[in-house]
Amino acid sequence: MRVLFAGTPAVAVPSLDALVSAGFNVVAVLTRPDAQVGRKRVLTPSPVAQRAAELGIEVIRAARVDADAVVAISAVQPDVAAIVAYGGLVPPAALGIPRHGWVNLHFSLLPAWRGAAPVQRSVMAGDDVTGAVTFQLEEGLDTGPVFGTLTEAVRPHDTAGDLLERLSHSGAVLLAQTLSAIESGKASPQPQAGDVSLAPKLTLEDGHLNWSHPALAINRQARGVTPEPGAWTLLDGQRVKLEPVRLRPDISGLAPGAVELQGKTVVVGTGSHAVELTRVQPAGKKMMAAADWARGMASLEGVVFE
């Protein structure tokens, strides 16, 4: 079976590898164009493009599936298209090209968390369990019938990055199994059932911690936006980046946002009990241990995060 693989970030690479290892004929990869990376803004191929080049697979670069991309996809004559975090919508003109359509690996238990940031939104919402599904792509936003499902527990200290890393590997296996079922004629997609929730793409503002919220909500928010776009707060009008915080139910009485050094730990008041800072990155500096940041301050007296 001739497979077109569509994907862009590192979390899509395990799926590409799984399809190749399973013996599928991956005839081309569709990925977003090279992007400027790092402080020097070096033009760099996407992780999927880099892996495809290593595997000797043709690469189609397209910021969106426009008319030119449709022509390129048609030219490779795929029987099925597998898509994992490509980063763009697939229009009707492209949906009908493969005879088996497009199979999307999505990192949530649909219809929960339809959209671009399912893992991040799941962590921020405090879900105990999430997972991944393969489903038939159609014009609606993640609305198609489901081929297969797997579940994954959300651990207490998981960041979105931690959880997505695990799901990228287990989901790759699910995707290969789904394409095998399609190839053998045994696939039987079922309509989605359950409550719908949406997972829009994160913005920088999603990482701005509101210290008047309860500690647990702040903890979940910080974990959900790590590694991107990252948790942050304001200090004297400057943005300070934070790694996920620890819950400190044993410490109370601090005003929301008030920062205090207790022994060797730096704690911040919230709408409930305190949280402990782990690592801090002041504006223009590198990420450092919270205690080191505190030592670099003349005093924490009167310091309040906003």
Coordinates of C-alpha atoms in Angstrom, one line a residue:
M1 CA 0.0 0.0 0.0
R2 CA 1.4 3.4 -1.1
V3 CA 1.4 5.8 1.9
L4 CA 1.7 9.6 2.0
F5 CA 2.9 10.7 5.4
A6 CA 2.0 14.2 6.6
G7 CA 3.7 15.6 9.7
T8 CA 6.0 18.3 10.9
P9 CA 7.3 18.3 14.5
A10 CA 9.4 15.8 16.4
V11 CA 6.4 14.1 17.9
A12 CA 5.4 12.9 14.4
V13 CA 8.8 11.2 13.7
P14 CA 8.0 8.0 15.7
S15 CA 4.9 7.5 13.5
L16 CA 7.0 7.9 10.3
D17 CA 9.5 5.4 11.6
A18 CA 6.8 3.0 12.7
L19 CA 5.2 2.9 9.2
V20 CA 8.6 2.4 7.5
S21 CA 9.5 -0.4 10.0
A22 CA 6.1 -2.1 9.4
G23 CA 6.9 -2.4 5.7
F24 CA 4.6 0.3 4.3
N25 CA 5.7 1.9 1.1
V26 CA 5.9 5.5 2.2
V27 CA 6.1 7.2 -1.2
A28 CA 6.4 10.8 0.1
V29 CA 6.3 13.1 3.1
L30 CA 4.2 16.3 3.3
T31 CA 5.6 18.7 5.8
R32 CA 5.7 22.4 6.5
P33 CA 8.6 24.5 4.9
D34 CA 12.0 25.0 6.5
A35 CA 11.7 27.5 9.4
Q36 CA 14.2 29.8 11.2
V37 CA 15.4 28.2 14.4
G38 CA 17.3 29.6 17.4
R39 CA 18.7 33.0 18.2
K40 CA 20.7 33.0 14.9
R41 CA 17.5 32.2 13.0
V42 CA 19.1 29.4 11.0
L43 CA 16.8 28.1 8.3
T44 CA 16.2 24.5 9.3
P45 CA 14.1 21.6 7.9
S46 CA 11.3 20.3 10.1
P47 CA 12.1 17.2 12.2
V48 CA 9.9 15.1 9.8
A49 CA 11.7 16.5 6.7
Q50 CA 15.1 15.7 8.3
R51 CA 14.0 12.1 9.1
A52 CA 12.5 11.6 5.6
A53 CA 15.8 12.8 4.0
E54 CA 17.7 10.2 6.1
L55 CA 15.3 7.5 4.9
G56 CA 15.5 8.6 1.3
I57 CA 11.8 9.6 1.1
E58 CA 10.6 12.4 -1.2
V59 CA 9.7 15.5 0.7
I60 CA 6.8 17.8 -0.3
R61 CA 7.1 21.2 1.5
A62 CA 3.9 23.2 1.9
A63 CA 2.8 25.8 4.4
R64 CA -0.7 24.8 3.6
V65 CA -2.4 22.2 1.3
D66 CA -2.9 24.6 -1.6
A67 CA -3.4 23.9 -5.3
D68 CA 0.4 23.2 -5.8
A69 CA 0.4 20.8 -2.9
V70 CA -2.6 19.0 -4.3
V71 CA -0.9 18.5 -7.6
A72 CA 2.3 17.1 -5.8
I73 CA 0.2 14.8 -3.6
S74 CA -1.7 13.5 -6.7
A75 CA 1.6 12.8 -8.5
V76 CA 2.8 10.3 -5.9
Q77 CA -0.5 8.3 -6.2
P78 CA -1.0 7.4 -2.5
D79 CA -3.5 4.7 -1.5
V80 CA -3.8 6.3 1.9
A81 CA -2.5 9.4 3.7
A82 CA -1.4 9.2 7.3
I83 CA -1.3 12.6 9.1
V84 CA 0.3 13.4 12.5
A85 CA 0.5 17.0 13.6
Y86 CA 1.1 18.4 10.1
G87 CA 0.0 21.9 11.2
G88 CA -2.5 22.7 8.5
L89 CA -6.0 21.8 7.3
V90 CA -6.6 19.4 4.5
P91 CA -9.1 20.7 2.0
P92 CA -11.7 18.6 0.2
A93 CA -9.6 18.7 -3.0
A94 CA -6.9 16.7 -1.2
L95 CA -9.1 14.5 1.0
G96 CA -10.4 12.6 -2.0
I97 CA -7.0 11.8 -3.6
P98 CA -6.1 8.6 -1.7
R99 CA -8.6 5.8 -2.2
H100 CA -8.6 5.0 1.5
G101 CA -8.7 8.7 2.5
W102 CA -6.6 10.3 5.2
V103 CA -6.0 8.7 8.6
N104 CA -5.2 11.1 11.4
L105 CA -3.4 10.2 14.6
H106 CA -4.8 12.6 17.2
F107 CA -3.5 12.8 20.8
S108 CA -6.7 12.8 22.8
L109 CA -9.7 10.6 23.3
L110 CA -12.1 12.1 20.8
P111 CA -14.5 13.8 20.9
A112 CA -12.6 15.3 23.9
W113 CA -10.1 18.0 23.0
R114 CA -10.7 18.5 19.3
G115 CA -8.1 21.0 18.0
A116 CA -4.5 21.9 17.8
A117 CA -3.4 21.5 21.5
P118 CA -5.2 18.4 22.9
V119 CA -2.4 17.3 25.3
Q120 CA -1.8 20.7 26.7
R121 CA -5.5 21.4 27.3
S122 CA -5.9 18.0 28.9
V123 CA -3.1 18.7 31.4
M124 CA -4.4 22.2 32.1
A125 CA -7.9 20.8 32.8
G126 CA -6.6 18.2 35.2
D127 CA -7.6 15.1 33.3
D128 CA -6.5 11.9 35.0
V129 CA -6.6 9.9 31.7
T130 CA -6.0 10.9 28.1
G131 CA -4.9 8.9 25.1
A132 CA -4.8 8.9 21.3
V133 CA -7.0 7.8 18.5
T134 CA -6.8 7.2 14.8
F135 CA -9.7 8.5 12.8
Q136 CA -10.9 9.2 9.3
L137 CA -10.1 12.8 8.4
E138 CA -13.1 14.7 7.0
E139 CA -14.0 18.4 6.6
G140 CA -15.1 19.0 10.2
L141 CA -12.5 19.7 12.9
D142 CA -11.5 16.2 14.2
T143 CA -15.0 14.9 13.7
G144 CA -14.4 11.8 11.7
P145 CA -15.2 8.1 12.7
V146 CA -12.6 6.4 14.9
F147 CA -10.5 3.4 13.9
G148 CA -8.6 2.7 17.1
T149 CA -8.0 4.1 20.6
L150 CA -5.4 3.9 23.3
T151 CA -5.4 5.4 26.8
E152 CA -2.6 6.9 28.9
A153 CA -2.6 8.0 32.5
V154 CA -1.7 11.5 33.2
R155 CA 0.9 11.4 36.0
P156 CA 0.9 14.0 38.8
H157 CA 4.1 15.7 37.6
D158 CA 3.6 15.3 33.8
T159 CA 4.2 18.3 31.7
A160 CA 2.5 18.5 28.3
G161 CA 5.9 17.6 26.8
D162 CA 6.3 14.5 28.9
L163 CA 2.9 13.2 28.1
L164 CA 3.2 14.0 24.4
E165 CA 6.5 12.1 24.2
R166 CA 4.9 9.0 25.5
L167 CA 1.8 9.3 23.3
S168 CA 4.0 9.9 20.2
H169 CA 5.5 6.4 20.6
S170 CA 2.4 4.5 21.6
G171 CA 0.4 6.4 19.0
A172 CA 2.9 5.4 16.3
V173 CA 2.1 1.7 17.0
L174 CA -1.6 2.4 16.9
L175 CA -1.2 4.2 13.5
A176 CA 0.7 1.3 12.0
Q177 CA -1.9 -1.1 13.3
T178 CA -4.7 1.0 11.8
L179 CA -3.1 1.1 8.3
S180 CA -2.6 -2.6 8.5
A181 CA -6.3 -3.1 9.2
I182 CA -7.2 -0.8 6.4
E183 CA -4.9 -2.7 4.0
S184 CA -6.4 -6.1 5.0
G185 CA -10.0 -4.8 4.7
K186 CA -10.6 -5.3 8.5
A187 CA -10.9 -1.7 9.5
S188 CA -14.3 -0.6 10.9
P189 CA -14.3 3.0 12.0
Q190 CA -17.0 4.0 14.5
P191 CA -18.7 7.4 14.9
Q192 CA -17.4 9.4 17.8
A193 CA -19.5 9.3 21.0
G194 CA -19.4 11.4 24.1
D195 CA -19.0 15.0 25.2
V196 CA -17.2 17.4 22.9
S197 CA -14.5 19.7 24.2
L198 CA -12.2 22.0 22.2
A199 CA -8.4 22.5 22.3
P200 CA -7.5 25.7 20.5
K201 CA -3.8 26.4 19.8
L202 CA -2.0 27.9 22.8
T203 CA -0.9 31.5 22.7
L204 CA 1.8 33.3 24.8
E205 CA -0.9 34.6 27.1
D206 CA -2.0 31.0 28.0
G207 CA 1.3 30.8 29.9
H208 CA 0.7 33.9 32.1
L209 CA 0.1 32.6 35.6
N210 CA -2.6 34.2 37.6
W211 CA -1.6 34.0 41.2
S212 CA -5.1 34.7 42.5
H213 CA -6.1 31.3 41.2
P214 CA -5.8 28.2 43.4
A215 CA -2.4 26.5 43.6
L216 CA -3.6 23.4 41.9
A217 CA -4.9 25.3 38.9
I218 CA -1.6 27.2 38.7
N219 CA 0.3 23.9 38.9
R220 CA -1.8 22.4 36.1
Q221 CA -1.5 25.5 33.9
A222 CA 2.3 25.6 34.2
R223 CA 2.6 21.9 33.4
G224 CA 0.3 22.2 30.5
V225 CA 2.2 25.1 28.8
T226 CA 5.6 23.4 29.2
P227 CA 7.7 23.3 27.1
E228 CA 5.7 25.7 24.8
P229 CA 4.8 28.5 25.1
G230 CA 6.1 28.2 28.7
A231 CA 4.8 29.5 32.0
W232 CA 5.7 33.1 32.9
T233 CA 4.9 36.0 35.3
L234 CA 5.7 39.7 35.5
L235 CA 8.1 41.3 37.9
D236 CA 8.5 45.1 37.7
G237 CA 7.0 44.9 34.2
Q238 CA 9.5 42.3 32.9
R239 CA 8.5 38.9 31.9
V240 CA 10.0 36.1 34.0
K241 CA 9.8 32.5 32.7
L242 CA 9.1 29.7 35.1
E243 CA 9.4 26.0 35.0
P244 CA 6.5 24.0 36.6
V245 CA 5.9 24.7 40.2
R246 CA 5.4 22.3 43.1
L247 CA 2.4 22.3 45.4
R248 CA 3.1 23.4 49.0
P249 CA -0.1 22.8 51.0
D250 CA 2.0 23.1 54.2
I251 CA 2.6 26.8 53.5
S252 CA -0.3 29.3 53.7
G253 CA -0.8 32.9 54.6
L254 CA 1.1 34.5 51.7
A255 CA -0.8 37.0 49.5
P256 CA -1.3 36.0 45.9
G257 CA 1.9 36.6 44.0
A258 CA 4.0 37.4 47.1
V259 CA 7.4 35.8 46.9
E260 CA 9.3 34.6 49.9
L261 CA 12.5 32.6 50.7
Q262 CA 11.9 29.9 53.2
G263 CA 15.1 28.1 54.1
K264 CA 16.5 27.1 50.7
T265 CA 13.2 27.2 48.8
V266 CA 11.4 30.0 47.1
V267 CA 7.6 30.0 47.5
V268 CA 4.9 32.1 46.0
G269 CA 1.4 32.8 47.4
T270 CA -1.7 31.9 45.4
G271 CA -5.5 32.0 45.9
S272 CA -5.1 29.0 48.2
H273 CA -1.9 27.6 49.6
A274 CA 1.7 28.4 48.4
V275 CA 3.6 26.9 45.5
E276 CA 7.3 26.3 45.3
L277 CA 9.4 27.6 42.4
T278 CA 11.7 25.2 40.7
R279 CA 13.6 27.1 38.1
V280 CA 13.4 30.7 37.0
Q281 CA 14.6 32.6 33.9
P282 CA 14.7 36.4 34.4
A283 CA 14.5 38.6 31.3
G284 CA 17.8 38.4 29.4
K285 CA 19.3 35.6 31.4
K286 CA 19.5 31.8 31.4
M287 CA 17.2 29.5 33.3
M288 CA 18.5 28.9 36.8
A289 CA 17.5 27.2 40.0
A290 CA 15.0 29.3 42.0
A291 CA 17.4 29.4 45.0
D292 CA 20.2 30.8 42.8
W293 CA 17.8 33.4 41.4
A294 CA 16.8 34.4 44.9
R295 CA 20.4 34.8 45.9
G296 CA 21.0 37.1 43.0
M297 CA 18.2 39.4 44.2
A298 CA 19.1 42.1 46.7
S299 CA 16.1 41.0 48.8
L300 CA 12.8 39.3 48.2
E301 CA 11.1 41.5 50.7
G302 CA 8.2 43.2 48.9
V303 CA 8.7 41.2 45.7
V304 CA 5.3 40.4 44.1
F305 CA 4.7 38.6 40.9
E306 CA 1.9 39.8 38.6

